Coordinates of C-alpha atoms and ligand atoms in Angstrom, one line a residue:
X1 CA -89.6 -63.7 -7.1
X2 CA -87.0 -60.9 -7.0
X3 CA -83.3 -60.8 -6.3
X4 CA -83.0 -58.5 -3.4
X5 CA -80.1 -57.1 -1.3
X6 CA -81.0 -56.3 2.3
X7 CA -78.7 -53.9 4.2
X8 CA -79.1 -53.5 8.0
X9 CA -80.2 -56.6 9.9
X10 CA -81.0 -55.1 13.3
X11 CA -84.1 -55.3 15.5
X12 CA -86.3 -54.4 12.4
X13 CA -84.2 -55.4 9.4
X14 CA -83.5 -59.0 10.6
X15 CA -87.1 -60.1 10.8
X16 CA -88.0 -58.1 7.6
X17 CA -85.3 -59.9 5.6
X18 CA -86.5 -63.2 7.1
X19 CA -90.1 -62.6 5.8
X20 CA -88.6 -61.9 2.3
X21 CA -87.0 -65.3 2.5
X22 CA -90.3 -66.9 3.6
X23 CA -91.9 -65.4 0.5
X24 CA -89.3 -67.2 -1.7
X25 CA -87.3 -64.1 -2.7
X26 CA -83.6 -64.6 -3.4
X27 CA -82.0 -62.4 -0.7
X28 CA -78.4 -61.4 -0.2
X29 CA -77.8 -59.8 3.2
X30 CA -75.2 -57.3 4.6
X31 CA -74.6 -55.9 8.0
X32 CA -71.5 -54.7 9.9
X33 CA -72.5 -57.1 12.7
X34 CA -71.4 -60.7 11.6
X35 CA -73.8 -62.3 14.1
X36 CA -76.8 -60.6 12.4
X37 CA -75.6 -61.9 9.0
X38 CA -75.2 -65.4 10.4
X39 CA -78.7 -65.5 11.7
X40 CA -80.1 -64.7 8.2
X41 CA -77.7 -67.1 6.3
X42 CA -79.0 -69.8 8.7
X43 CA -82.4 -69.1 7.3
X44 CA -81.3 -69.4 3.6
X45 CA -80.0 -65.9 2.7
X46 CA -76.8 -65.4 0.7
X47 CA -74.1 -63.1 2.2
X48 CA -71.3 -61.1 0.6
X49 CA -67.8 -60.0 1.6
X50 CA -68.5 -56.3 1.1
X51 CA -71.4 -53.9 0.8
X52 CA -70.4 -53.3 -2.8
X53 CA -70.4 -57.0 -3.8
X54 CA -73.7 -57.5 -1.9
X55 CA -75.6 -55.5 -4.6
X56 CA -74.2 -57.4 -7.6
X57 CA -77.0 -59.0 -9.7
X58 CA -79.8 -57.5 -7.5
X59 CA -83.0 -55.9 -9.0
X60 CA -84.0 -54.4 -5.6
X61 CA -81.9 -53.0 -2.7
X62 CA -83.5 -52.4 0.6
X63 CA -81.9 -50.6 3.5
X64 CA -83.0 -50.5 7.2
X65 CA -80.3 -48.4 8.9
X66 CA -80.2 -46.4 12.1
X67 CA -80.1 -42.8 10.8
X68 CA -79.5 -40.3 8.0
X69 CA -75.7 -40.4 8.1
X70 CA -75.7 -44.2 7.7
X71 CA -78.0 -44.0 4.7
X72 CA -76.0 -41.2 3.1
X73 CA -72.8 -43.0 3.6
X74 CA -74.0 -46.4 2.2
X75 CA -75.4 -44.9 -1.0
X76 CA -73.4 -41.7 -1.6
X77 CA -70.3 -42.1 0.6
X78 CA -66.8 -43.0 -0.6
X79 CA -67.3 -46.0 -3.0
X80 CA -71.0 -45.8 -2.2
X81 CA -73.6 -48.0 -3.8
X82 CA -74.5 -45.4 -6.4
X83 CA -71.3 -46.5 -8.2
X84 CA -72.1 -50.2 -7.9
X85 CA -75.8 -50.8 -8.5
X86 CA -77.1 -51.7 -11.9
X87 CA -79.2 -49.1 -13.8
X88 CA -82.9 -49.3 -13.1
X89 CA -82.3 -50.9 -9.7
X90 CA -85.2 -50.2 -7.3
X91 CA -83.9 -48.8 -4.1
X92 CA -86.2 -48.9 -1.0
X93 CA -84.9 -47.1 2.1
X94 CA -87.0 -48.1 5.1
X95 CA -84.9 -46.3 7.7
X96 CA -86.4 -43.3 9.5
X97 CA -84.4 -40.4 8.3
X98 CA -84.9 -36.7 7.5
X99 CA -86.8 -35.9 4.3
X100 CA -84.0 -33.7 2.9
X101 CA -81.5 -36.6 3.0
X102 CA -84.1 -38.9 1.4
X103 CA -84.6 -36.4 -1.4
X104 CA -80.8 -35.9 -1.8
X105 CA -80.2 -39.7 -2.0
X106 CA -83.2 -40.1 -4.3
X107 CA -82.0 -37.4 -6.7
X108 CA -78.4 -38.7 -6.8
X109 CA -79.6 -42.2 -7.5
X110 CA -82.0 -41.0 -10.2
X111 CA -79.2 -39.1 -11.9
X112 CA -77.3 -42.3 -12.0
X113 CA -80.3 -44.1 -13.6
X114 CA -81.7 -45.9 -10.5
X115 CA -85.2 -45.7 -8.9
X116 CA -85.7 -44.6 -5.3
X117 CA -88.5 -44.6 -2.8
X118 CA -88.4 -43.7 0.9
X119 CA -90.5 -46.4 2.7
X120 CA -90.2 -45.9 6.5
X121 CA -92.3 -48.3 8.6
X122 CA -94.6 -48.4 11.6
X123 CA -95.5 -51.4 13.7
X124 CA -92.4 -52.1 15.8
X125 CA -90.5 -55.3 16.1
X126 CA -93.7 -57.3 16.6
X127 CA -95.0 -56.0 13.3
X128 CA -91.7 -56.8 11.6
X129 CA -91.7 -60.4 12.9
X130 CA -95.4 -60.9 12.0
X131 CA -95.0 -59.3 8.5
X132 CA -97.7 -56.8 9.4
X133 CA -95.8 -53.6 9.2
X134 CA -97.3 -50.4 7.8
X135 CA -95.1 -48.9 5.0
X136 CA -95.4 -45.2 4.4
X137 CA -94.0 -44.5 0.9
X138 CA -92.7 -41.4 -0.8
X139 CA -91.9 -41.7 -4.5
X140 CA -93.1 -41.8 -8.1
X141 CA -96.3 -43.7 -8.7
X142 CA -94.6 -46.3 -11.0
X143 CA -91.9 -47.0 -8.4
X144 CA -94.5 -47.3 -5.7
X145 CA -96.4 -49.9 -7.8
X146 CA -93.2 -51.8 -8.5
X147 CA -92.3 -51.9 -4.8
X148 CA -95.8 -53.2 -3.7
X149 CA -95.2 -56.9 -4.3
X150 CA -92.0 -56.7 -2.3
X151 CA -93.3 -54.7 0.5
X152 CA -96.4 -56.9 0.9
X153 CA -94.1 -59.8 1.9
X154 CA -93.2 -57.7 5.0
X155 CA -96.2 -55.5 5.7
X156 CA -100.0 -55.3 5.6
X157 CA -100.8 -51.7 5.0
X158 CA -98.9 -49.9 2.3
X159 CA -99.6 -46.1 1.9
X160 CA -98.4 -43.7 -0.8
X161 CA -97.9 -40.4 1.0
X162 CA -96.6 -38.4 -2.0
X163 CA -93.3 -37.7 -3.8
X164 CA -89.8 -38.7 -2.5
X165 CA -89.5 -37.5 1.1
X166 CA -93.2 -37.5 1.8
X167 CA -93.0 -40.9 3.5
X168 CA -90.5 -39.6 6.0
X169 CA -92.6 -36.5 6.8
X170 CA -95.7 -38.7 7.5
X171 CA -93.6 -41.2 9.6
X172 CA -92.1 -38.4 11.7
X173 CA -95.6 -37.0 12.4
X174 CA -96.6 -40.4 13.5
X175 CA -93.6 -41.0 15.8
X176 CA -94.0 -37.6 17.4
X177 CA -97.6 -38.5 18.3
X178 CA -96.4 -42.0 19.5
X179 CA -93.9 -40.4 21.9
X180 CA -96.6 -38.2 23.3
X181 CA -98.9 -41.2 23.7
X182 CA -96.2 -43.2 25.4
X183 CA -95.4 -40.4 27.9
X184 CA -99.1 -39.8 28.6
X185 CA -99.9 -43.5 29.1
X186 CA -96.9 -43.8 31.4
X187 CA -97.9 -40.9 33.6
X188 CA -101.5 -42.0 33.7
X189 CA -100.6 -45.6 34.7
X190 CA -98.2 -44.4 37.4
X191 CA -100.9 -42.1 38.8
X192 CA -103.3 -45.1 38.9
X193 CA -100.7 -47.1 40.8
X194 CA -99.9 -44.2 43.2
X195 CA -103.6 -44.2 44.1
X196 CA -103.8 -47.9 44.8
X197 CA -105.0 -49.3 41.5
X198 CA -103.7 -52.5 39.8
X199 CA -102.1 -51.2 36.6
X200 CA -103.6 -54.2 34.7
X201 CA -107.1 -53.2 35.8
X202 CA -106.4 -49.5 35.0
X203 CA -105.1 -50.5 31.6
X204 CA -108.2 -52.6 30.9
X205 CA -110.5 -49.7 31.9
X206 CA -108.6 -47.2 29.7
X207 CA -108.5 -49.6 26.8
X208 CA -112.3 -49.6 26.8
X209 CA -112.6 -45.8 27.5
X210 CA -111.7 -42.6 25.7
X211 CA -108.0 -42.8 26.7
X212 CA -107.5 -45.9 24.5
X213 CA -104.4 -45.7 22.3
X214 CA -101.9 -47.9 20.5
X215 CA -99.5 -48.1 23.5
X216 CA -102.2 -49.6 25.7
X217 CA -103.3 -51.9 22.9
X218 CA -100.0 -53.2 21.8
X219 CA -97.1 -51.9 23.9
X220 CA -98.1 -51.4 27.6
X221 CA -95.1 -49.6 29.3
X222 CA -95.8 -51.0 32.8
X223 CA -93.9 -54.2 33.6
X224 CA -96.2 -57.3 34.1
X225 CA -99.3 -55.9 32.4
X226 CA -98.7 -57.4 28.9
X227 CA -96.7 -60.4 27.8
X228 CA -94.3 -60.4 24.9
X229 CA -93.5 -56.7 25.0
X230 CA -90.3 -55.0 26.1
X231 CA -91.7 -53.8 29.5
X232 CA -92.0 -57.4 30.5
X233 CA -88.5 -58.2 29.3
X234 CA -86.4 -55.6 31.2
X235 CA -87.1 -53.1 28.3
X236 CA -84.8 -55.1 26.0
X237 CA -85.3 -55.3 22.2
X238 CA -87.9 -53.1 20.6
X239 CA -87.4 -49.5 19.7
X240 CA -84.4 -47.8 21.4
X241 CA -84.8 -44.6 23.4
X242 CA -82.0 -43.1 21.3
X243 CA -83.8 -43.9 18.1
X244 CA -87.0 -42.1 19.5
X245 CA -84.7 -39.2 20.5
X246 CA -83.4 -39.1 16.9
X247 CA -87.0 -39.1 15.5
X248 CA -88.0 -36.3 17.9
X249 CA -85.0 -34.3 16.7
X250 CA -86.2 -34.8 13.1
X251 CA -89.8 -33.8 14.1
X252 CA -88.6 -30.6 15.8
X253 CA -86.5 -29.7 12.7
X254 CA -89.5 -30.4 10.5
X255 CA -91.7 -28.2 12.7
X256 CA -89.2 -25.4 12.6
X257 CA -89.0 -25.6 8.9
X258 CA -92.7 -25.5 8.4
X259 CA -93.4 -23.0 11.2
X260 CA -95.7 -25.5 13.0
X261 CA -96.4 -25.3 16.7
X262 CA -95.6 -28.6 18.4
X263 CA -95.5 -28.0 22.1
X264 CA -96.4 -31.6 23.1
X265 CA -93.7 -33.0 20.8
X266 CA -91.1 -30.5 22.2
X267 CA -92.0 -31.7 25.7
X268 CA -91.7 -35.3 24.7
X269 CA -88.3 -34.5 23.1
X270 CA -87.1 -33.0 26.4
X271 CA -88.3 -36.0 28.4
X272 CA -86.6 -38.5 26.0
X273 CA -83.4 -36.5 26.1
X274 CA -83.4 -36.6 29.9
X275 CA -84.2 -40.3 30.0
X276 CA -81.4 -41.0 27.5
X277 CA -79.0 -38.9 29.5
X278 CA -79.7 -41.0 32.6
X279 CA -78.2 -44.1 30.8
X280 CA -81.3 -45.5 29.1
X281 CA -80.4 -44.8 25.5
X282 CA -80.1 -48.4 24.4
X283 CA -83.3 -49.6 26.3
X284 CA -86.7 -49.7 24.7
X285 CA -88.6 -46.4 24.5
X286 CA -91.4 -47.7 26.7
X287 CA -88.9 -47.5 29.6
X288 CA -89.9 -43.8 29.8
X289 CA -92.4 -45.3 32.3
X290 CA -89.5 -45.5 34.8
X291 CA -89.0 -41.7 34.7
X292 CA -92.4 -41.4 36.6
X293 CA -91.8 -44.5 38.7
X294 CA -88.4 -43.3 39.9
X295 CA -89.6 -39.7 40.6
X296 CA -92.0 -41.2 43.1
X297 CA -89.4 -43.3 44.8
X298 CA -87.0 -40.4 45.1
Ligands
NAD1 P1 -80.9 -51.4 15.0 O1 -79.9 -50.5 15.6 O2 -81.4 -52.6 15.8 O3 -80.3 -51.9 13.6 C1 -79.6 -51.2 12.7 C2 -78.6 -52.2 12.0 O4 -77.9 -51.5 11.0 C3 -77.6 -52.8 12.9 O5 -77.6 -54.2 12.8 C4 -76.2 -52.2 12.4 O6 -75.1 -53.1 12.6 C5 -76.6 -52.0 11.0 N1 -75.7 -51.0 10.3 C6 -75.3 -49.8 10.8 N2 -74.5 -49.2 9.8 C7 -74.4 -50.0 8.8 C8 -73.7 -50.0 7.6 N3 -73.0 -48.9 7.2 N4 -73.8 -51.1 6.8 C9 -74.5 -52.1 7.1 N5 -75.2 -52.3 8.3 C10 -75.1 -51.2 9.1 O7 -82.1 -50.4 14.6 P2 -83.6 -50.8 14.3 O8 -84.4 -50.8 15.5 O9 -83.6 -52.0 13.4 O10 -84.1 -49.5 13.4 C11 -83.7 -49.3 12.1 C12 -84.4 -48.1 11.5 O11 -85.8 -48.4 11.6 C13 -84.2 -46.8 12.3 O12 -84.1 -45.7 11.4 C14 -85.4 -46.7 13.2 O13 -85.7 -45.4 13.6 C15 -86.5 -47.3 12.4 N6 -87.6 -48.0 13.1 C16 -87.4 -48.8 14.2 C17 -88.5 -49.4 14.8 C18 -88.3 -50.3 16.0 O14 -89.4 -50.6 16.7 N7 -87.1 -50.7 16.3 C19 -89.8 -49.1 14.3 C20 -90.0 -48.3 13.2 C21 -88.9 -47.8 12.6

């Protein structure tokens, strides 16, 4: 059992912290949103008055924050945690951020005597709740090994991608592909509907055919086809359009840096930017389905 501080109790961080409690870890939680903290203290977590006091006495600090600027500010900002964590603390950042920020935070923490791994996740809110997330880790071998018993309370597959920052690169490649699959699945399902097919039947057929992919298996974007996913709940919860837009921005920056051709990713980025601009930024990313749906009605 470890003493863990968990920062960022949103759609993903809340259930992840909950699984650490279920595995009998001693968890202190912190979030700017008091309701999110209350939910976790109701499950047995400790809370603290400030970010700085939340890390007192912890061996491990985990963060699950929206974007790079939040991670940078929490660890390296004014009165950041770099000045408050004990030496040798293992810091696990599971937010999806750019690899350069992960490296900068990792290097500043290492200079101060702490250990850092980037450990972004895949598997969505469903995976976070079920404790079946995939962790994609960048960091030293010894730190990866030390993190494994903690990560295994929240996830099923734990990969070591390389040094610090490598987890973020692998994650961003995955999410660029996911965005392309979500757009492609949406347009295919709408074309099936436009031609008189039942989307549930079309989904079943594609699931058993060569178009099968994760969005059809776990996250169908067409309302009414699958239970327990955001498309059957008004596209609430899940993975916000603006977070996918952020990830596609990171993917395009990465591609530019490495000189990689990513035409499909670039198109998906344009479509998600358009969709966000139409007021859908806070809805789940599978709501991109409505872009095709509305085009037909117009
Ligand atoms: P979210 O917006 O639901 O949660 C973020 C939480 O961080 C909020 O509760 C917010 O109050 C808190 N927060 C923000 N700034 C803070 C600060 N300075 N101190 C303490 N708390 C702070 O986001 P999410 O969906 O949980 O995603 C978190 C990260 O995980 C993102 O980087 C996202 O890209 C990534 N991710 C999300 C999913 C998904 O399906 N939602 C899947 C994989 C990865």
